């Protein structure tokens, strides 16, 4: 199984309707392609986790990377995983307003450090962030 986490910047602030449109298409396609994951949107940045069979994740990522609704797509983690973190979610989503202040702070730190840490491919901080999110959903 392949797992990718990236950070990107929205080309312009997304309205709720625009976000829901991204989510609807993502959920339809990902359900078809056996891809699961998480989308976070905070302060004009996206953080997305994509997981599934390597080929399926490659294909989705290649499509998403080219989407003009965001830019400066930085791959923060790209690796193998034994199991899915979001097995039930074709694309889980939380707006920043629905997150605890601790998690919002963790996201802000992640974004601030991303330019330096994108070069190191182990993705430790990305995994920690996503794990905190999984905890918060329980
Ligand atoms: C932040 C962001 C995340 C996205 N995530 C996904 C995704 O997980 N799966 C997906 O199929 N498309 C995703 N998209 C949309 C794709 O870029 C693309 O528009 C879509 O896959 C095209 O689907 P269609 O050929 O069925 O119209 C995302 C777009 C953005 C801006």
PDB file of C-alpha atoms and ligand atoms in Angstrom:
ATOM      1  CA  UNK A   1       0.000   0.000   0.000  1.00  0.00           C
ATOM      2  CA  UNK A   2       1.194   3.497  -0.844  1.00  0.00           C
ATOM      3  CA  UNK A   3       0.682   6.575   1.310  1.00  0.00           C
ATOM      4  CA  UNK A   4       1.252  10.184   0.249  1.00  0.00           C
ATOM      5  CA  UNK A   5       0.797  13.343   2.292  1.00  0.00           C
ATOM      6  CA  UNK A   6       1.157  16.692   0.567  1.00  0.00           C
ATOM      7  CA  UNK A   7       0.737  20.332   1.466  1.00  0.00           C
ATOM      8  CA  UNK A   8      -0.504  22.899  -1.038  1.00  0.00           C
ATOM      9  CA  UNK A   9      -1.772  26.452  -1.253  1.00  0.00           C
ATOM     10  CA  UNK A  10      -5.245  27.262  -2.553  1.00  0.00           C
ATOM     11  CA  UNK A  11      -5.067  29.555  -5.590  1.00  0.00           C
ATOM     12  CA  UNK A  12      -7.713  31.682  -3.897  1.00  0.00           C
ATOM     13  CA  UNK A  13      -9.759  31.238  -0.760  1.00  0.00           C
ATOM     14  CA  UNK A  14     -12.250  28.431  -1.279  1.00  0.00           C
ATOM     15  CA  UNK A  15     -15.905  28.911  -0.457  1.00  0.00           C
ATOM     16  CA  UNK A  16     -17.765  26.107   1.295  1.00  0.00           C
ATOM     17  CA  UNK A  17     -19.541  25.313  -1.969  1.00  0.00           C
ATOM     18  CA  UNK A  18     -16.226  25.015  -3.851  1.00  0.00           C
ATOM     19  CA  UNK A  19     -14.792  22.811  -1.123  1.00  0.00           C
ATOM     20  CA  UNK A  20     -17.850  20.575  -1.159  1.00  0.00           C
ATOM     21  CA  UNK A  21     -17.501  20.257  -4.911  1.00  0.00           C
ATOM     22  CA  UNK A  22     -13.889  19.064  -4.569  1.00  0.00           C
ATOM     23  CA  UNK A  23     -14.995  16.621  -1.891  1.00  0.00           C
ATOM     24  CA  UNK A  24     -17.911  15.220  -3.852  1.00  0.00           C
ATOM     25  CA  UNK A  25     -15.780  14.459  -6.925  1.00  0.00           C
ATOM     26  CA  UNK A  26     -12.948  13.112  -4.753  1.00  0.00           C
ATOM     27  CA  UNK A  27     -15.254  10.767  -2.888  1.00  0.00           C
ATOM     28  CA  UNK A  28     -16.829   9.433  -6.077  1.00  0.00           C
ATOM     29  CA  UNK A  29     -13.487   8.849  -7.806  1.00  0.00           C
ATOM     30  CA  UNK A  30     -11.702   7.494  -4.746  1.00  0.00           C
ATOM     31  CA  UNK A  31     -14.496   5.045  -3.953  1.00  0.00           C
ATOM     32  CA  UNK A  32     -14.195   3.772  -7.535  1.00  0.00           C
ATOM     33  CA  UNK A  33     -10.378   3.599  -7.384  1.00  0.00           C
ATOM     34  CA  UNK A  34     -10.023   2.103  -3.888  1.00  0.00           C
ATOM     35  CA  UNK A  35      -8.327   5.228  -2.548  1.00  0.00           C
ATOM     36  CA  UNK A  36      -8.996   6.521   0.976  1.00  0.00           C
ATOM     37  CA  UNK A  37      -7.673   9.483   2.930  1.00  0.00           C
ATOM     38  CA  UNK A  38      -8.100  12.820   4.593  1.00  0.00           C
ATOM     39  CA  UNK A  39      -8.373  16.422   3.430  1.00  0.00           C
ATOM     40  CA  UNK A  40      -7.687  19.337   5.764  1.00  0.00           C
ATOM     41  CA  UNK A  41      -8.218  22.955   4.808  1.00  0.00           C
ATOM     42  CA  UNK A  42      -6.829  25.663   7.031  1.00  0.00           C
ATOM     43  CA  UNK A  43      -6.017  29.274   6.266  1.00  0.00           C
ATOM     44  CA  UNK A  44      -5.820  28.759   2.520  1.00  0.00           C
ATOM     45  CA  UNK A  45      -3.678  25.611   2.711  1.00  0.00           C
ATOM     46  CA  UNK A  46      -4.617  22.048   1.920  1.00  0.00           C
ATOM     47  CA  UNK A  47      -3.094  19.017   3.591  1.00  0.00           C
ATOM     48  CA  UNK A  48      -4.177  15.777   1.997  1.00  0.00           C
ATOM     49  CA  UNK A  49      -3.394  12.158   2.733  1.00  0.00           C
ATOM     50  CA  UNK A  50      -3.961   9.646  -0.063  1.00  0.00           C
ATOM     51  CA  UNK A  51      -3.632   5.904   0.541  1.00  0.00           C
ATOM     52  CA  UNK A  52      -4.336   2.796  -1.485  1.00  0.00           C
ATOM     53  CA  UNK A  53      -2.726   0.562  -4.112  1.00  0.00           C
ATOM     54  CA  UNK A  54       0.421   2.183  -5.466  1.00  0.00           C
ATOM     55  CA  UNK A  55      -0.900   2.564  -9.008  1.00  0.00           C
ATOM     56  CA  UNK A  56      -4.206   4.048  -7.865  1.00  0.00           C
ATOM     57  CA  UNK A  57      -2.498   6.556  -5.550  1.00  0.00           C
ATOM     58  CA  UNK A  58      -0.020   7.545  -8.285  1.00  0.00           C
ATOM     59  CA  UNK A  59      -2.846   8.195 -10.704  1.00  0.00           C
ATOM     60  CA  UNK A  60      -4.896  10.281  -8.275  1.00  0.00           C
ATOM     61  CA  UNK A  61      -1.866  12.254  -7.115  1.00  0.00           C
ATOM     62  CA  UNK A  62      -0.822  13.041 -10.683  1.00  0.00           C
ATOM     63  CA  UNK A  63      -4.317  14.373 -11.393  1.00  0.00           C
ATOM     64  CA  UNK A  64      -4.597  16.370  -8.164  1.00  0.00           C
ATOM     65  CA  UNK A  65      -1.107  17.882  -8.495  1.00  0.00           C
ATOM     66  CA  UNK A  66      -2.108  19.509 -11.789  1.00  0.00           C
ATOM     67  CA  UNK A  67      -5.376  20.968 -10.474  1.00  0.00           C
ATOM     68  CA  UNK A  68      -5.331  24.778 -10.949  1.00  0.00           C
ATOM     69  CA  UNK A  69      -7.333  25.307  -7.750  1.00  0.00           C
ATOM     70  CA  UNK A  70      -4.101  24.962  -5.801  1.00  0.00           C
ATOM     71  CA  UNK A  71      -0.367  25.390  -6.356  1.00  0.00           C
ATOM     72  CA  UNK A  72       3.018  24.869  -4.685  1.00  0.00           C
ATOM     73  CA  UNK A  73       2.192  21.234  -4.016  1.00  0.00           C
ATOM     74  CA  UNK A  74       4.863  19.862  -1.659  1.00  0.00           C
ATOM     75  CA  UNK A  75       5.072  16.140  -1.063  1.00  0.00           C
ATOM     76  CA  UNK A  76       5.715  15.745   2.666  1.00  0.00           C
ATOM     77  CA  UNK A  77       5.520  11.964   2.888  1.00  0.00           C
ATOM     78  CA  UNK A  78       5.669   9.269   0.256  1.00  0.00           C
ATOM     79  CA  UNK A  79       6.002   5.718   1.420  1.00  0.00           C
ATOM     80  CA  UNK A  80       4.702   2.241   1.961  1.00  0.00           C
ATOM     81  CA  UNK A  81       2.173   1.406   4.631  1.00  0.00           C
ATOM     82  CA  UNK A  82       0.890  -1.922   5.884  1.00  0.00           C
ATOM     83  CA  UNK A  83      -2.601  -0.655   6.535  1.00  0.00           C
ATOM     84  CA  UNK A  84      -4.927   2.265   5.927  1.00  0.00           C
ATOM     85  CA  UNK A  85      -5.294   5.081   8.441  1.00  0.00           C
ATOM     86  CA  UNK A  86      -8.744   5.969   7.032  1.00  0.00           C
ATOM     87  CA  UNK A  87     -10.232   2.664   5.891  1.00  0.00           C
ATOM     88  CA  UNK A  88     -13.780   3.985   6.148  1.00  0.00           C
ATOM     89  CA  UNK A  89     -13.227   7.256   4.299  1.00  0.00           C
ATOM     90  CA  UNK A  90     -13.051   7.797   0.545  1.00  0.00           C
ATOM     91  CA  UNK A  91     -12.039  11.284   1.718  1.00  0.00           C
ATOM     92  CA  UNK A  92     -12.518  12.413   5.298  1.00  0.00           C
ATOM     93  CA  UNK A  93     -12.794  16.167   5.668  1.00  0.00           C
ATOM     94  CA  UNK A  94     -12.673  18.652   8.512  1.00  0.00           C
ATOM     95  CA  UNK A  95     -12.755  22.433   8.191  1.00  0.00           C
ATOM     96  CA  UNK A  96     -10.274  24.088  10.550  1.00  0.00           C
ATOM     97  CA  UNK A  97     -13.137  25.472  12.644  1.00  0.00           C
ATOM     98  CA  UNK A  98     -14.096  21.916  13.597  1.00  0.00           C
ATOM     99  CA  UNK A  99     -10.668  21.079  15.045  1.00  0.00           C
ATOM    100  CA  UNK A 100      -9.291  21.522  18.557  1.00  0.00           C
ATOM    101  CA  UNK A 101      -6.936  24.452  19.117  1.00  0.00           C
ATOM    102  CA  UNK A 102      -4.088  21.953  19.763  1.00  0.00           C
ATOM    103  CA  UNK A 103      -4.623  20.332  16.379  1.00  0.00           C
ATOM    104  CA  UNK A 104      -4.892  23.696  14.633  1.00  0.00           C
ATOM    105  CA  UNK A 105      -1.578  24.683  16.217  1.00  0.00           C
ATOM    106  CA  UNK A 106       0.008  21.412  15.069  1.00  0.00           C
ATOM    107  CA  UNK A 107      -1.208  22.111  11.541  1.00  0.00           C
ATOM    108  CA  UNK A 108       0.178  25.660  11.667  1.00  0.00           C
ATOM    109  CA  UNK A 109       3.581  24.303  12.806  1.00  0.00           C
ATOM    110  CA  UNK A 110       3.494  21.689  10.068  1.00  0.00           C
ATOM    111  CA  UNK A 111       2.841  24.354   7.427  1.00  0.00           C
ATOM    112  CA  UNK A 112       5.518  26.681   8.820  1.00  0.00           C
ATOM    113  CA  UNK A 113       8.201  23.980   8.731  1.00  0.00           C
ATOM    114  CA  UNK A 114       7.134  22.358   5.494  1.00  0.00           C
ATOM    115  CA  UNK A 115       9.598  24.110   3.153  1.00  0.00           C
ATOM    116  CA  UNK A 116      12.566  22.793   5.161  1.00  0.00           C
ATOM    117  CA  UNK A 117      11.108  19.408   5.942  1.00  0.00           C
ATOM    118  CA  UNK A 118       9.866  18.552   2.459  1.00  0.00           C
ATOM    119  CA  UNK A 119      13.479  17.797   1.572  1.00  0.00           C
ATOM    120  CA  UNK A 120      13.674  15.056   4.201  1.00  0.00           C
ATOM    121  CA  UNK A 121      11.454  12.311   2.938  1.00  0.00           C
ATOM    122  CA  UNK A 122      10.810  10.383   6.141  1.00  0.00           C
ATOM    123  CA  UNK A 123       7.658  12.403   6.742  1.00  0.00           C
ATOM    124  CA  UNK A 124       7.742  11.982  10.496  1.00  0.00           C
ATOM    125  CA  UNK A 125       5.907  15.206  11.241  1.00  0.00           C
ATOM    126  CA  UNK A 126       3.300  14.481   8.569  1.00  0.00           C
ATOM    127  CA  UNK A 127       2.601  11.086  10.121  1.00  0.00           C
ATOM    128  CA  UNK A 128       2.424  12.561  13.597  1.00  0.00           C
ATOM    129  CA  UNK A 129      -0.065  15.171  12.418  1.00  0.00           C
ATOM    130  CA  UNK A 130      -2.270  12.645  10.673  1.00  0.00           C
ATOM    131  CA  UNK A 131      -2.127  10.344  13.705  1.00  0.00           C
ATOM    132  CA  UNK A 132      -3.227  13.211  15.981  1.00  0.00           C
ATOM    133  CA  UNK A 133      -6.111  13.708  13.628  1.00  0.00           C
ATOM    134  CA  UNK A 134      -7.091  10.033  13.749  1.00  0.00           C
ATOM    135  CA  UNK A 135      -7.040  10.244  17.575  1.00  0.00           C
ATOM    136  CA  UNK A 136      -9.266  13.321  17.471  1.00  0.00           C
ATOM    137  CA  UNK A 137     -11.868  11.481  15.405  1.00  0.00           C
ATOM    138  CA  UNK A 138     -12.307   8.757  18.040  1.00  0.00           C
TER     139      UNK A 138
HETATM  140  C1  LIG B   1      -7.127  19.990  -2.790  1.00  0.00           C
HETATM  141  C2  LIG B   1      -7.680  19.036  -3.799  1.00  0.00           C
HETATM  142  C3  LIG B   1      -7.813  17.693  -3.476  1.00  0.00           C
HETATM  143  C4  LIG B   1      -8.332  16.793  -4.396  1.00  0.00           C
HETATM  144  N1  LIG B   1      -8.439  15.475  -4.070  1.00  0.00           N
HETATM  145  C5  LIG B   1      -8.891  14.595  -4.953  1.00  0.00           C
HETATM  146  C6  LIG B   1      -8.999  13.216  -4.652  1.00  0.00           C
HETATM  147  O1  LIG B   1      -8.691  12.761  -3.539  1.00  0.00           O
HETATM  148  N2  LIG B   1      -9.466  12.370  -5.617  1.00  0.00           N
HETATM  149  C7  LIG B   1      -9.839  12.819  -6.843  1.00  0.00           C
HETATM  150  O2  LIG B   1     -10.234  11.997  -7.678  1.00  0.00           O
HETATM  151  N3  LIG B   1      -9.772  14.111  -7.166  1.00  0.00           N
HETATM  152  C8  LIG B   1      -9.325  15.014  -6.257  1.00  0.00           C
HETATM  153  N4  LIG B   1      -9.264  16.338  -6.576  1.00  0.00           N
HETATM  154  C9  LIG B   1      -9.829  16.786  -7.865  1.00  0.00           C
HETATM  155  C10 LIG B   1      -8.878  16.504  -9.012  1.00  0.00           C
HETATM  156  O3  LIG B   1      -7.874  17.476  -9.060  1.00  0.00           O
HETATM  157  C11 LIG B   1      -9.649  16.493 -10.345  1.00  0.00           C
HETATM  158  O4  LIG B   1     -10.340  17.702 -10.519  1.00  0.00           O
HETATM  159  C12 LIG B   1     -10.646  15.346 -10.395  1.00  0.00           C
HETATM  160  O5  LIG B   1     -10.063  14.153  -9.949  1.00  0.00           O
HETATM  161  C13 LIG B   1     -11.180  15.152 -11.815  1.00  0.00           C
HETATM  162  O6  LIG B   1     -12.177  14.187 -11.768  1.00  0.00           O
HETATM  163  P1  LIG B   1     -13.138  13.871 -12.993  1.00  0.00           P
HETATM  164  O7  LIG B   1     -12.190  13.472 -14.109  1.00  0.00           O
HETATM  165  O8  LIG B   1     -14.012  12.748 -12.497  1.00  0.00           O
HETATM  166  O9  LIG B   1     -13.886  15.144 -13.259  1.00  0.00           O
HETATM  167  C14 LIG B   1      -8.739  17.257  -5.672  1.00  0.00           C
HETATM  168  C15 LIG B   1      -8.604  18.611  -5.983  1.00  0.00           C
HETATM  169  C16 LIG B   1      -8.092  19.511  -5.066  1.00  0.00           C
HETATM  170  C17 LIG B   1      -7.960  20.955  -5.426  1.00  0.00           C
END
